[in-house]
Amino acid sequence: EAWVTDFTLPNVVWLAGFFNPQSFLTAIEQSTARKNEWPLDRMVLSVDVTKKAKDDFNSAPREGCLHSRSFYGGGQMGLAIWYDSRFPLKELTPAMPVMFIKGSNSGQTGD
């Protein structure tokens, strides 16, 4: 609740909890473009999956956001890349680790 009055980003956000999550992701692109003086039409979002849990983060990142509470539906073998431990059998939707979402320049030139 403090982030609403102080206008600071929480350590980790849950995108599905927003009324309009696409506007939040667009704001990430816009703030990164403005900070680096990049054209907005060449901005893309990049997502890095960390190996950490939500409680491992003490502060929000300087740019972008940390996202939690996502689930990997129907496949556990892909998550073996991020986790070092084995998964329980018959778990169809294991929780994903925290993801770091940030804006970056696509580097493509216009037509």
Short mmCIF file of C-alpha atoms in Angstrom, two decimals, residues 40-98:
data_model
loop_
_atom_site.label_atom_id
_atom_site.label_comp_id
_atom_site.label_asym_id
_atom_site.label_seq_id
_atom_site.Cartn_x
_atom_site.Cartn_y
_atom_site.Cartn_z
CA LEU A 40 9.70 4.65 -28.81
CA ASP A 41 8.73 2.77 -31.97
CA ARG A 42 11.86 0.62 -31.70
CA MET A 43 11.32 -0.42 -28.10
CA VAL A 44 10.71 -4.05 -27.18
CA LEU A 45 10.30 -5.83 -23.87
CA SER A 46 12.84 -8.42 -22.83
CA VAL A 47 12.16 -10.95 -20.11
CA ASP A 48 14.87 -12.66 -18.09
CA VAL A 49 13.88 -15.51 -15.78
CA THR A 50 15.83 -15.40 -12.54
CA LYS A 51 16.54 -18.27 -10.17
CA LYS A 52 15.22 -16.34 -7.18
CA ALA A 53 11.94 -16.27 -5.28
CA LYS A 54 9.87 -13.18 -4.50
CA ASP A 55 11.22 -12.88 -0.96
CA ASP A 56 14.84 -12.74 -2.18
CA PHE A 57 14.43 -9.17 -3.50
CA ASN A 58 14.78 -6.28 -1.06
CA SER A 59 14.27 -3.40 -3.49
CA ALA A 60 12.80 -2.65 -6.90
CA PRO A 61 15.16 -2.61 -9.90
CA ARG A 62 16.38 0.74 -11.25
CA GLU A 63 14.65 0.15 -14.57
CA GLY A 64 12.01 -2.37 -15.56
CA CYS A 65 10.17 -4.49 -13.02
CA LEU A 66 10.27 -7.84 -11.29
CA HIS A 67 7.22 -10.02 -11.88
CA SER A 68 6.06 -12.97 -9.78
CA ARG A 69 3.16 -15.42 -9.56
CA SER A 70 3.38 -16.87 -13.06
CA PHE A 71 2.95 -20.55 -13.75
CA TYR A 72 4.51 -22.80 -16.36
CA GLY A 73 1.59 -24.77 -17.76
CA GLY A 74 1.93 -28.35 -18.86
CA GLY A 75 5.68 -28.79 -18.87
CA GLN A 76 8.29 -29.15 -16.21
CA MET A 77 11.30 -30.10 -18.29
CA GLY A 78 11.72 -26.55 -19.60
CA LEU A 79 12.01 -25.27 -16.05
CA ALA A 80 14.95 -27.59 -15.33
CA ILE A 81 17.07 -24.91 -17.01
CA TRP A 82 16.26 -22.48 -14.20
CA TYR A 83 15.99 -24.83 -11.25
CA ASP A 84 18.63 -27.14 -9.86
CA SER A 85 16.17 -29.39 -8.00
CA ARG A 86 13.76 -32.04 -9.27
CA PHE A 87 10.08 -31.36 -9.70
CA PRO A 88 7.32 -33.32 -8.01
CA LEU A 89 5.58 -35.72 -10.37
CA LYS A 90 2.07 -34.95 -11.66
CA GLU A 91 2.37 -31.22 -11.02
CA LEU A 92 0.95 -29.71 -14.19
CA THR A 93 1.42 -26.02 -13.42
CA PRO A 94 4.61 -25.40 -11.42
CA ALA A 95 5.29 -21.85 -10.29
CA MET A 96 7.83 -19.86 -12.27
CA PRO A 97 10.66 -18.02 -10.55
CA VAL A 98 10.62 -14.22 -10.54
#
